[in-house]
Amino acid sequence: MNINIFENSSLGSQFVANRIGKVLAARNLVSKPTVLGLATGSTPIEVYDELIKKYRNEGLSFKNVVTFNLDEYYPMEPSDVQSYYYFMHQNLFNAIDIQPSNVFIPNGEIHEHKIIKYCEQYDDKIAEVGGIDIQILGIGANGHIGFNEPGSERKSATRFVTLDEQTRKDASYTFNGIENVPESAITMGIDTILKAKEILILAWGKRKAEIIKQCLFGEVTSTKPATFLQAHPNVNVVLDVEAASLLDLD
Ligand code: GLP
């Protein structure tokens, strides 16, 4: 894994947006679609701001971009301000020229009897468009990626999951109390994520320092799902100095 450490999250976010912009511009030139795997949470927000700037100021077009989001709470209506659907439209999609038909976000309203089939189709759709070119990831305090909580298998596909207590606690601030945080979600699987051609995992701040250390250098184990990234051939870890503060890089 390549570890890239920046003075602050803004510089780290610019690095990530520049990488996405470069790949996108090159593929736009030859009229090829670019497939992006996208994350929610506070971590990627500045990256999305930078991408919007590139669209507005540098003419970078997203017309040929297809996106797949990592996860969505379940049950969850897209119009709900807590939904990842809402988050993505507020923080990125509404401000760029992406085609709505190219946006894929797990459906938090799918009927429970249809979830298994729906999840299979989500993975099939990713394969059909040629696989994810660049996957953006944040990391949860317990080492989750997407909503692959501790216990998630290396070979897991997109599926329905039960959220960890820690994850629900972390989300309780935005939901105004843990009792309002859904108990379940739909998430891309570890296997789905690891099929991406390139992965950028981002972390900012001291609160991520310990889990970053464990996930980059600890034993590979399903109790810390982000450790599975160690086996991927093309991962860029993007950290600010605080998130990197416990790494021994000599
Ligand atoms: C949620 C999301 C993850 C994200 C994590 C970290 O659990 N499902 O994809 O990485 O939060 O959130 P934050 O970036 O706010 O620290």
PDB file of C-alpha atoms and ligand atoms in Angstrom:
ATOM      1  CA  MET A   1       0.000   0.000   0.000  1.00  0.00           C
ATOM      2  CA  ASN A   2       1.240   3.500  -0.784  1.00  0.00           C
ATOM      3  CA  ILE A   3       0.913   5.764   2.217  1.00  0.00           C
ATOM      4  CA  ASN A   4       0.481   9.471   1.457  1.00  0.00           C
ATOM      5  CA  ILE A   5       0.585  11.864   4.398  1.00  0.00           C
ATOM      6  CA  PHE A   6      -0.545  15.479   4.161  1.00  0.00           C
ATOM      7  CA  GLU A   7      -0.345  18.476   6.484  1.00  0.00           C
ATOM      8  CA  ASN A   8      -4.148  18.634   6.628  1.00  0.00           C
ATOM      9  CA  SER A   9      -7.313  17.092   5.196  1.00  0.00           C
ATOM     10  CA  SER A  10      -7.689  19.827   2.570  1.00  0.00           C
ATOM     11  CA  LEU A  11      -4.358  18.933   0.958  1.00  0.00           C
ATOM     12  CA  GLY A  12      -5.188  15.232   1.204  1.00  0.00           C
ATOM     13  CA  SER A  13      -8.573  15.826  -0.415  1.00  0.00           C
ATOM     14  CA  GLN A  14      -6.938  17.792  -3.240  1.00  0.00           C
ATOM     15  CA  PHE A  15      -4.610  14.844  -3.872  1.00  0.00           C
ATOM     16  CA  VAL A  16      -7.590  12.474  -4.126  1.00  0.00           C
ATOM     17  CA  ALA A  17      -9.609  14.823  -6.350  1.00  0.00           C
ATOM     18  CA  ASN A  18      -6.566  15.345  -8.600  1.00  0.00           C
ATOM     19  CA  ARG A  19      -6.158  11.596  -9.011  1.00  0.00           C
ATOM     20  CA  ILE A  20      -9.840  11.171  -9.910  1.00  0.00           C
ATOM     21  CA  GLY A  21      -9.693  14.210 -12.210  1.00  0.00           C
ATOM     22  CA  LYS A  22      -6.667  12.845 -14.053  1.00  0.00           C
ATOM     23  CA  VAL A  23      -8.227   9.438 -14.714  1.00  0.00           C
ATOM     24  CA  LEU A  24     -11.530  11.001 -15.694  1.00  0.00           C
ATOM     25  CA  ALA A  25      -9.981  13.536 -18.096  1.00  0.00           C
ATOM     26  CA  ALA A  26      -7.914  10.824 -19.795  1.00  0.00           C
ATOM     27  CA  ARG A  27     -10.955   8.579 -20.253  1.00  0.00           C
ATOM     28  CA  ASN A  28     -13.161  11.467 -21.385  1.00  0.00           C
ATOM     29  CA  LEU A  29     -10.623  12.200 -24.138  1.00  0.00           C
ATOM     30  CA  VAL A  30     -11.160   8.764 -25.647  1.00  0.00           C
ATOM     31  CA  SER A  31     -14.911   8.777 -24.811  1.00  0.00           C
ATOM     32  CA  LYS A  32     -14.644   5.936 -22.346  1.00  0.00           C
ATOM     33  CA  PRO A  33     -16.842   5.816 -19.242  1.00  0.00           C
ATOM     34  CA  THR A  34     -15.237   6.076 -15.804  1.00  0.00           C
ATOM     35  CA  VAL A  35     -16.717   4.020 -12.993  1.00  0.00           C
ATOM     36  CA  LEU A  36     -16.355   5.488  -9.505  1.00  0.00           C
ATOM     37  CA  GLY A  37     -17.141   3.794  -6.199  1.00  0.00           C
ATOM     38  CA  LEU A  38     -18.214   6.475  -3.738  1.00  0.00           C
ATOM     39  CA  ALA A  39     -18.363   6.798   0.030  1.00  0.00           C
ATOM     40  CA  THR A  40     -20.348   8.896   2.481  1.00  0.00           C
ATOM     41  CA  GLY A  41     -19.512  10.180   5.971  1.00  0.00           C
ATOM     42  CA  SER A  42     -17.607  13.341   6.845  1.00  0.00           C
ATOM     43  CA  THR A  43     -14.309  12.106   5.376  1.00  0.00           C
ATOM     44  CA  PRO A  44     -14.913  12.504   1.593  1.00  0.00           C
ATOM     45  CA  ILE A  45     -16.849  15.794   1.741  1.00  0.00           C
ATOM     46  CA  GLU A  46     -13.845  17.967   0.841  1.00  0.00           C
ATOM     47  CA  VAL A  47     -12.990  15.615  -2.028  1.00  0.00           C
ATOM     48  CA  TYR A  48     -16.471  16.183  -3.435  1.00  0.00           C
ATOM     49  CA  ASP A  49     -16.019  19.962  -3.016  1.00  0.00           C
ATOM     50  CA  GLU A  50     -12.787  19.751  -4.998  1.00  0.00           C
ATOM     51  CA  LEU A  51     -14.460  17.703  -7.753  1.00  0.00           C
ATOM     52  CA  ILE A  52     -17.235  20.293  -7.993  1.00  0.00           C
ATOM     53  CA  LYS A  53     -14.540  22.992  -8.367  1.00  0.00           C
ATOM     54  CA  LYS A  54     -12.942  21.007 -11.182  1.00  0.00           C
ATOM     55  CA  TYR A  55     -16.322  20.780 -12.930  1.00  0.00           C
ATOM     56  CA  ARG A  56     -16.994  24.518 -12.523  1.00  0.00           C
ATOM     57  CA  ASN A  57     -13.538  25.966 -13.069  1.00  0.00           C
ATOM     58  CA  GLU A  58     -11.711  23.453 -15.224  1.00  0.00           C
ATOM     59  CA  GLY A  59     -14.574  22.120 -17.345  1.00  0.00           C
ATOM     60  CA  LEU A  60     -14.144  18.542 -16.102  1.00  0.00           C
ATOM     61  CA  SER A  61     -17.251  16.708 -17.265  1.00  0.00           C
ATOM     62  CA  PHE A  62     -18.954  13.865 -15.388  1.00  0.00           C
ATOM     63  CA  LYS A  63     -21.269  12.978 -18.300  1.00  0.00           C
ATOM     64  CA  ASN A  64     -19.372   9.734 -18.869  1.00  0.00           C
ATOM     65  CA  VAL A  65     -19.159   8.834 -15.189  1.00  0.00           C
ATOM     66  CA  VAL A  66     -21.041   5.934 -13.626  1.00  0.00           C
ATOM     67  CA  THR A  67     -21.111   5.845  -9.823  1.00  0.00           C
ATOM     68  CA  PHE A  68     -21.839   3.125  -7.307  1.00  0.00           C
ATOM     69  CA  ASN A  69     -22.228   4.059  -3.679  1.00  0.00           C
ATOM     70  CA  LEU A  70     -20.938   1.755  -1.005  1.00  0.00           C
ATOM     71  CA  ASP A  71     -23.978   1.602   1.195  1.00  0.00           C
ATOM     72  CA  GLU A  72     -27.330   2.876   2.425  1.00  0.00           C
ATOM     73  CA  TYR A  73     -29.192   2.523   5.702  1.00  0.00           C
ATOM     74  CA  TYR A  74     -32.173   0.159   5.735  1.00  0.00           C
ATOM     75  CA  PRO A  75     -34.971   0.962   5.923  1.00  0.00           C
ATOM     76  CA  MET A  76     -34.429   4.445   4.552  1.00  0.00           C
ATOM     77  CA  GLU A  77     -36.339   6.704   2.172  1.00  0.00           C
ATOM     78  CA  PRO A  78     -34.183   8.563  -0.381  1.00  0.00           C
ATOM     79  CA  SER A  79     -35.858  11.860   0.543  1.00  0.00           C
ATOM     80  CA  ASP A  80     -34.866  11.469   4.204  1.00  0.00           C
ATOM     81  CA  VAL A  81     -32.122  13.959   5.107  1.00  0.00           C
ATOM     82  CA  GLN A  82     -30.271  11.125   6.879  1.00  0.00           C
ATOM     83  CA  SER A  83     -30.148   8.986   3.739  1.00  0.00           C
ATOM     84  CA  TYR A  84     -26.945   8.487   1.829  1.00  0.00           C
ATOM     85  CA  TYR A  85     -29.020   9.191  -1.296  1.00  0.00           C
ATOM     86  CA  TYR A  86     -29.700  12.686   0.067  1.00  0.00           C
ATOM     87  CA  PHE A  87     -26.079  13.108   1.196  1.00  0.00           C
ATOM     88  CA  MET A  88     -24.675  12.296  -2.237  1.00  0.00           C
ATOM     89  CA  HIS A  89     -27.077  14.602  -4.070  1.00  0.00           C
ATOM     90  CA  GLN A  90     -26.436  17.467  -1.618  1.00  0.00           C
ATOM     91  CA  ASN A  91     -22.656  17.070  -1.574  1.00  0.00           C
ATOM     92  CA  LEU A  92     -21.915  16.149  -5.181  1.00  0.00           C
ATOM     93  CA  PHE A  93     -24.492  15.031  -7.730  1.00  0.00           C
ATOM     94  CA  ASN A  94     -26.700  18.149  -7.762  1.00  0.00           C
ATOM     95  CA  ALA A  95     -23.658  20.313  -8.537  1.00  0.00           C
ATOM     96  CA  ILE A  96     -22.159  18.379 -11.483  1.00  0.00           C
ATOM     97  CA  ASP A  97     -23.314  17.186 -14.914  1.00  0.00           C
ATOM     98  CA  ILE A  98     -23.654  13.500 -14.023  1.00  0.00           C
ATOM     99  CA  GLN A  99     -26.572  11.713 -15.679  1.00  0.00           C
ATOM    100  CA  PRO A 100     -29.089  10.558 -13.024  1.00  0.00           C
ATOM    101  CA  SER A 101     -29.390   7.204 -14.816  1.00  0.00           C
ATOM    102  CA  ASN A 102     -25.661   6.616 -14.158  1.00  0.00           C
ATOM    103  CA  VAL A 103     -26.021   6.980 -10.384  1.00  0.00           C
ATOM    104  CA  PHE A 104     -26.397   3.787  -8.353  1.00  0.00           C
ATOM    105  CA  ILE A 105     -27.007   3.876  -4.601  1.00  0.00           C
ATOM    106  CA  PRO A 106     -28.331   0.856  -2.692  1.00  0.00           C
ATOM    107  CA  ASN A 107     -32.089   1.212  -2.355  1.00  0.00           C
ATOM    108  CA  GLY A 108     -33.071   1.524   1.305  1.00  0.00           C
ATOM    109  CA  GLU A 109     -36.729   1.015   0.399  1.00  0.00           C
ATOM    110  CA  ILE A 110     -36.481  -2.305  -1.403  1.00  0.00           C
ATOM    111  CA  HIS A 111     -39.011  -4.846  -0.148  1.00  0.00           C
ATOM    112  CA  GLU A 112     -37.362  -7.242   2.315  1.00  0.00           C
ATOM    113  CA  HIS A 113     -38.242 -10.264   0.180  1.00  0.00           C
ATOM    114  CA  LYS A 114     -36.412  -8.725  -2.758  1.00  0.00           C
ATOM    115  CA  ILE A 115     -33.181  -7.741  -0.977  1.00  0.00           C
ATOM    116  CA  ILE A 116     -31.112 -10.819  -1.857  1.00  0.00           C
ATOM    117  CA  LYS A 117     -31.897 -10.604  -5.564  1.00  0.00           C
ATOM    118  CA  TYR A 118     -31.455  -6.827  -5.513  1.00  0.00           C
ATOM    119  CA  CYS A 119     -27.968  -7.139  -3.989  1.00  0.00           C
ATOM    120  CA  GLU A 120     -26.911  -9.717  -6.583  1.00  0.00           C
ATOM    121  CA  GLN A 121     -28.089  -7.361  -9.294  1.00  0.00           C
ATOM    122  CA  TYR A 122     -26.065  -4.492  -7.757  1.00  0.00           C
ATOM    123  CA  ASP A 123     -22.859  -6.525  -8.099  1.00  0.00           C
ATOM    124  CA  ASP A 124     -23.901  -7.699 -11.582  1.00  0.00           C
ATOM    125  CA  LYS A 125     -24.423  -4.101 -12.671  1.00  0.00           C
ATOM    126  CA  ILE A 126     -20.911  -3.154 -11.501  1.00  0.00           C
ATOM    127  CA  ALA A 127     -19.454  -6.046 -13.507  1.00  0.00           C
ATOM    128  CA  GLU A 128     -21.575  -5.156 -16.538  1.00  0.00           C
ATOM    129  CA  VAL A 129     -20.102  -1.640 -16.772  1.00  0.00           C
ATOM    130  CA  GLY A 130     -16.573  -3.040 -16.565  1.00  0.00           C
ATOM    131  CA  GLY A 131     -15.892  -2.878 -12.818  1.00  0.00           C
ATOM    132  CA  ILE A 132     -14.990   0.044 -10.585  1.00  0.00           C
ATOM    133  CA  ASP A 133     -12.003   2.089 -11.798  1.00  0.00           C
ATOM    134  CA  ILE A 134     -11.496   4.058  -8.575  1.00  0.00           C
ATOM    135  CA  GLN A 135     -13.042   3.270  -5.203  1.00  0.00           C
ATOM    136  CA  ILE A 136     -13.067   5.915  -2.442  1.00  0.00           C
ATOM    137  CA  LEU A 137     -13.250   4.636   1.131  1.00  0.00           C
ATOM    138  CA  GLY A 138     -13.489   6.103   4.594  1.00  0.00           C
ATOM    139  CA  ILE A 139     -12.984   3.955   7.661  1.00  0.00           C
ATOM    140  CA  GLY A 140     -15.195   3.364  10.676  1.00  0.00           C
ATOM    141  CA  ALA A 141     -13.859   3.470  14.233  1.00  0.00           C
ATOM    142  CA  ASN A 142     -14.113  -0.346  14.384  1.00  0.00           C
ATOM    143  CA  GLY A 143     -12.305  -0.845  11.068  1.00  0.00           C
ATOM    144  CA  HIS A 144     -15.401  -1.161   8.903  1.00  0.00           C
ATOM    145  CA  ILE A 145     -15.374  -0.180   5.231  1.00  0.00           C
ATOM    146  CA  GLY A 146     -18.740   0.642   3.693  1.00  0.00           C
ATOM    147  CA  PHE A 147     -20.915  -1.082   6.269  1.00  0.00           C
ATOM    148  CA  ASN A 148     -18.800  -4.237   6.366  1.00  0.00           C
ATOM    149  CA  GLU A 149     -18.774  -4.564  10.110  1.00  0.00           C
ATOM    150  CA  PRO A 150     -16.414  -6.778  12.155  1.00  0.00           C
ATOM    151  CA  GLY A 151     -17.095 -10.384  11.178  1.00  0.00           C
ATOM    152  CA  SER A 152     -17.508  -9.612   7.468  1.00  0.00           C
ATOM    153  CA  GLU A 153     -15.902 -12.270   5.300  1.00  0.00           C
ATOM    154  CA  ARG A 154     -13.230 -11.603   2.679  1.00  0.00           C
ATOM    155  CA  LYS A 155     -15.491 -13.151   0.020  1.00  0.00           C
ATOM    156  CA  SER A 156     -18.629 -11.226   1.021  1.00  0.00           C
ATOM    157  CA  ALA A 157     -20.750  -9.703  -1.745  1.00  0.00           C
ATOM    158  CA  THR A 158     -23.257  -6.850  -1.621  1.00  0.00           C
ATOM    159  CA  ARG A 159     -25.775  -7.737   1.067  1.00  0.00           C
ATOM    160  CA  PHE A 160     -28.083  -6.822   3.928  1.00  0.00           C
ATOM    161  CA  VAL A 161     -26.189  -6.302   7.213  1.00  0.00           C
ATOM    162  CA  THR A 162     -26.882  -5.533  10.856  1.00  0.00           C
ATOM    163  CA  LEU A 163     -25.041  -2.477  12.142  1.00  0.00           C
ATOM    164  CA  ASP A 164     -22.546  -2.689  14.976  1.00  0.00           C
ATOM    165  CA  GLU A 165     -23.346  -0.897  18.257  1.00  0.00           C
ATOM    166  CA  GLN A 166     -20.208   1.235  17.857  1.00  0.00           C
ATOM    167  CA  THR A 167     -21.286   2.301  14.361  1.00  0.00           C
ATOM    168  CA  ARG A 168     -24.787   3.214  15.576  1.00  0.00           C
ATOM    169  CA  LYS A 169     -23.273   5.175  18.457  1.00  0.00           C
ATOM    170  CA  ASP A 170     -20.998   7.092  16.054  1.00  0.00           C
ATOM    171  CA  ALA A 171     -24.021   7.922  13.868  1.00  0.00           C
ATOM    172  CA  SER A 172     -26.200   8.961  16.803  1.00  0.00           C
ATOM    173  CA  TYR A 173     -25.074  12.616  16.630  1.00  0.00           C
ATOM    174  CA  THR A 174     -26.471  13.099  13.145  1.00  0.00           C
ATOM    175  CA  PHE A 175     -29.613  11.086  13.931  1.00  0.00           C
ATOM    176  CA  ASN A 176     -30.285  12.951  17.149  1.00  0.00           C
ATOM    177  CA  GLY A 177     -29.984   9.920  19.399  1.00  0.00           C
ATOM    178  CA  ILE A 178     -29.049   6.273  18.939  1.00  0.00           C
ATOM    179  CA  GLU A 179     -32.709   5.195  19.063  1.00  0.00           C
ATOM    180  CA  ASN A 180     -33.200   6.931  15.683  1.00  0.00           C
ATOM    181  CA  VAL A 181     -30.270   5.194  13.957  1.00  0.00           C
ATOM    182  CA  PRO A 182     -31.425   2.293  11.752  1.00  0.00           C
ATOM    183  CA  GLU A 183     -30.294  -1.148  12.875  1.00  0.00           C
ATOM    184  CA  SER A 184     -29.538  -2.378   9.374  1.00  0.00           C
ATOM    185  CA  ALA A 185     -28.081  -1.408   6.041  1.00  0.00           C
ATOM    186  CA  ILE A 186     -27.259  -2.633   2.553  1.00  0.00           C
ATOM    187  CA  THR A 187     -23.541  -2.564   1.784  1.00  0.00           C
ATOM    188  CA  MET A 188     -21.205  -3.531  -1.003  1.00  0.00           C
ATOM    189  CA  GLY A 189     -19.255  -6.576   0.148  1.00  0.00           C
ATOM    190  CA  ILE A 190     -15.538  -6.836   0.862  1.00  0.00           C
ATOM    191  CA  ASP A 191     -15.152  -8.853  -2.329  1.00  0.00           C
ATOM    192  CA  THR A 192     -17.053  -6.193  -4.294  1.00  0.00           C
ATOM    193  CA  ILE A 193     -14.730  -3.494  -2.918  1.00  0.00           C
ATOM    194  CA  LEU A 194     -11.542  -5.486  -3.539  1.00  0.00           C
ATOM    195  CA  LYS A 195     -12.485  -5.987  -7.200  1.00  0.00           C
ATOM    196  CA  ALA A 196     -11.972  -2.241  -7.774  1.00  0.00           C
ATOM    197  CA  LYS A 197      -8.922  -1.541  -9.935  1.00  0.00           C
ATOM    198  CA  GLU A 198      -7.684   1.225  -7.637  1.00  0.00           C
ATOM    199  CA  ILE A 199      -8.639   2.065  -4.062  1.00  0.00           C
ATOM    200  CA  LEU A 200      -8.120   5.329  -2.196  1.00  0.00           C
ATOM    201  CA  ILE A 201      -8.733   5.031   1.536  1.00  0.00           C
ATOM    202  CA  LEU A 202      -8.904   8.327   3.411  1.00  0.00           C
ATOM    203  CA  ALA A 203      -8.685   9.179   7.106  1.00  0.00           C
ATOM    204  CA  TRP A 204      -8.391  12.469   8.940  1.00  0.00           C
ATOM    205  CA  GLY A 205      -7.836  13.349  12.567  1.00  0.00           C
ATOM    206  CA  LYS A 206      -6.532  11.767  15.756  1.00  0.00           C
ATOM    207  CA  ARG A 207      -9.669   9.685  16.315  1.00  0.00           C
ATOM    208  CA  LYS A 208      -8.692   7.567  13.270  1.00  0.00           C
ATOM    209  CA  ALA A 209      -4.993   7.135  14.200  1.00  0.00           C
ATOM    210  CA  GLU A 210      -5.296   3.883  16.177  1.00  0.00           C
ATOM    211  CA  ILE A 211      -7.584   2.076  13.733  1.00  0.00           C
ATOM    212  CA  ILE A 212      -5.434   3.203  10.785  1.00  0.00           C
ATOM    213  CA  LYS A 213      -2.357   1.723  12.438  1.00  0.00           C
ATOM    214  CA  GLN A 214      -4.132  -1.573  13.112  1.00  0.00           C
ATOM    215  CA  CYS A 215      -5.636  -1.814   9.652  1.00  0.00           C
ATOM    216  CA  LEU A 216      -2.427  -1.015   7.766  1.00  0.00           C
ATOM    217  CA  PHE A 217      -0.013  -3.089   9.818  1.00  0.00           C
ATOM    218  CA  GLY A 218      -2.089  -5.476  11.952  1.00  0.00           C
ATOM    219  CA  GLU A 219      -2.957  -9.080  11.258  1.00  0.00           C
ATOM    220  CA  VAL A 220      -5.429  -9.535   8.370  1.00  0.00           C
ATOM    221  CA  THR A 221      -8.676 -10.542  10.031  1.00  0.00           C
ATOM    222  CA  SER A 222     -12.423 -10.284   9.546  1.00  0.00           C
ATOM    223  CA  THR A 223     -12.664  -8.647  12.981  1.00  0.00           C
ATOM    224  CA  LYS A 224     -11.088  -5.558  11.337  1.00  0.00           C
ATOM    225  CA  PRO A 225     -12.460  -5.638   7.782  1.00  0.00           C
ATOM    226  CA  ALA A 226     -10.186  -2.833   6.493  1.00  0.00           C
ATOM    227  CA  THR A 227      -7.192  -5.166   7.020  1.00  0.00           C
ATOM    228  CA  PHE A 228      -8.328  -7.046   3.881  1.00  0.00           C
ATOM    229  CA  LEU A 229      -7.125  -4.036   1.870  1.00  0.00           C
ATOM    230  CA  GLN A 230      -3.528  -5.096   2.624  1.00  0.00           C
ATOM    231  CA  ALA A 231      -3.822  -7.763  -0.084  1.00  0.00           C
ATOM    232  CA  HIS A 232      -5.060  -5.402  -2.821  1.00  0.00           C
ATOM    233  CA  PRO A 233      -2.382  -4.522  -5.408  1.00  0.00           C
ATOM    234  CA  ASN A 234      -3.324  -0.875  -5.894  1.00  0.00           C
ATOM    235  CA  VAL A 235      -4.226   0.979  -2.702  1.00  0.00           C
ATOM    236  CA  ASN A 236      -3.370   4.571  -1.874  1.00  0.00           C
ATOM    237  CA  VAL A 237      -3.808   5.411   1.788  1.00  0.00           C
ATOM    238  CA  VAL A 238      -4.379   9.161   2.175  1.00  0.00           C
ATOM    239  CA  LEU A 239      -3.921  10.551   5.680  1.00  0.00           C
ATOM    240  CA  ASP A 240      -3.471  13.842   7.438  1.00  0.00           C
ATOM    241  CA  VAL A 241      -0.621  14.069   9.952  1.00  0.00           C
ATOM    242  CA  GLU A 242      -2.953  13.343  12.872  1.00  0.00           C
ATOM    243  CA  ALA A 243      -4.398  10.145  11.393  1.00  0.00           C
ATOM    244  CA  ALA A 244      -0.814   9.076  10.602  1.00  0.00           C
ATOM    245  CA  SER A 245       0.531   9.997  14.037  1.00  0.00           C
ATOM    246  CA  LEU A 246       0.780   6.424  15.374  1.00  0.00           C
ATOM    247  CA  LEU A 247       2.453   4.934  12.304  1.00  0.00           C
ATOM    248  CA  ASP A 248       6.053   3.834  12.606  1.00  0.00           C
ATOM    249  CA  LEU A 249       7.285   4.534   9.084  1.00  0.00           C
ATOM    250  CA  ASP A 250      11.089   4.247   9.425  1.00  0.00           C
TER     251      ASP A 250
HETATM  252  C1  GLP B   1     -20.191   5.301   7.870  1.00  0.00           C
HETATM  253  C2  GLP B   1     -20.093   4.925   6.396  1.00  0.00           C
HETATM  254  C3  GLP B   1     -18.668   4.571   6.024  1.00  0.00           C
HETATM  255  C4  GLP B   1     -17.725   5.664   6.511  1.00  0.00           C
HETATM  256  C5  GLP B   1     -17.825   5.767   8.011  1.00  0.00           C
HETATM  257  C6  GLP B   1     -16.872   6.795   8.610  1.00  0.00           C
HETATM  258  O1  GLP B   1     -20.226   4.191   8.668  1.00  0.00           O
HETATM  259  N1  GLP B   1     -20.954   3.841   6.047  1.00  0.00           N
HETATM  260  O2  GLP B   1     -18.569   4.393   4.617  1.00  0.00           O
HETATM  261  O3  GLP B   1     -16.413   5.376   6.118  1.00  0.00           O
HETATM  262  O4  GLP B   1     -19.149   6.136   8.327  1.00  0.00           O
HETATM  263  O5  GLP B   1     -17.487   8.044   8.758  1.00  0.00           O
HETATM  264  P1  GLP B   1     -16.705   9.403   8.859  1.00  0.00           P
HETATM  265  O6  GLP B   1     -16.111   9.654   7.519  1.00  0.00           O
HETATM  266  O7  GLP B   1     -17.760  10.427   9.184  1.00  0.00           O
HETATM  267  O8  GLP B   1     -15.689   9.249   9.931  1.00  0.00           O
END
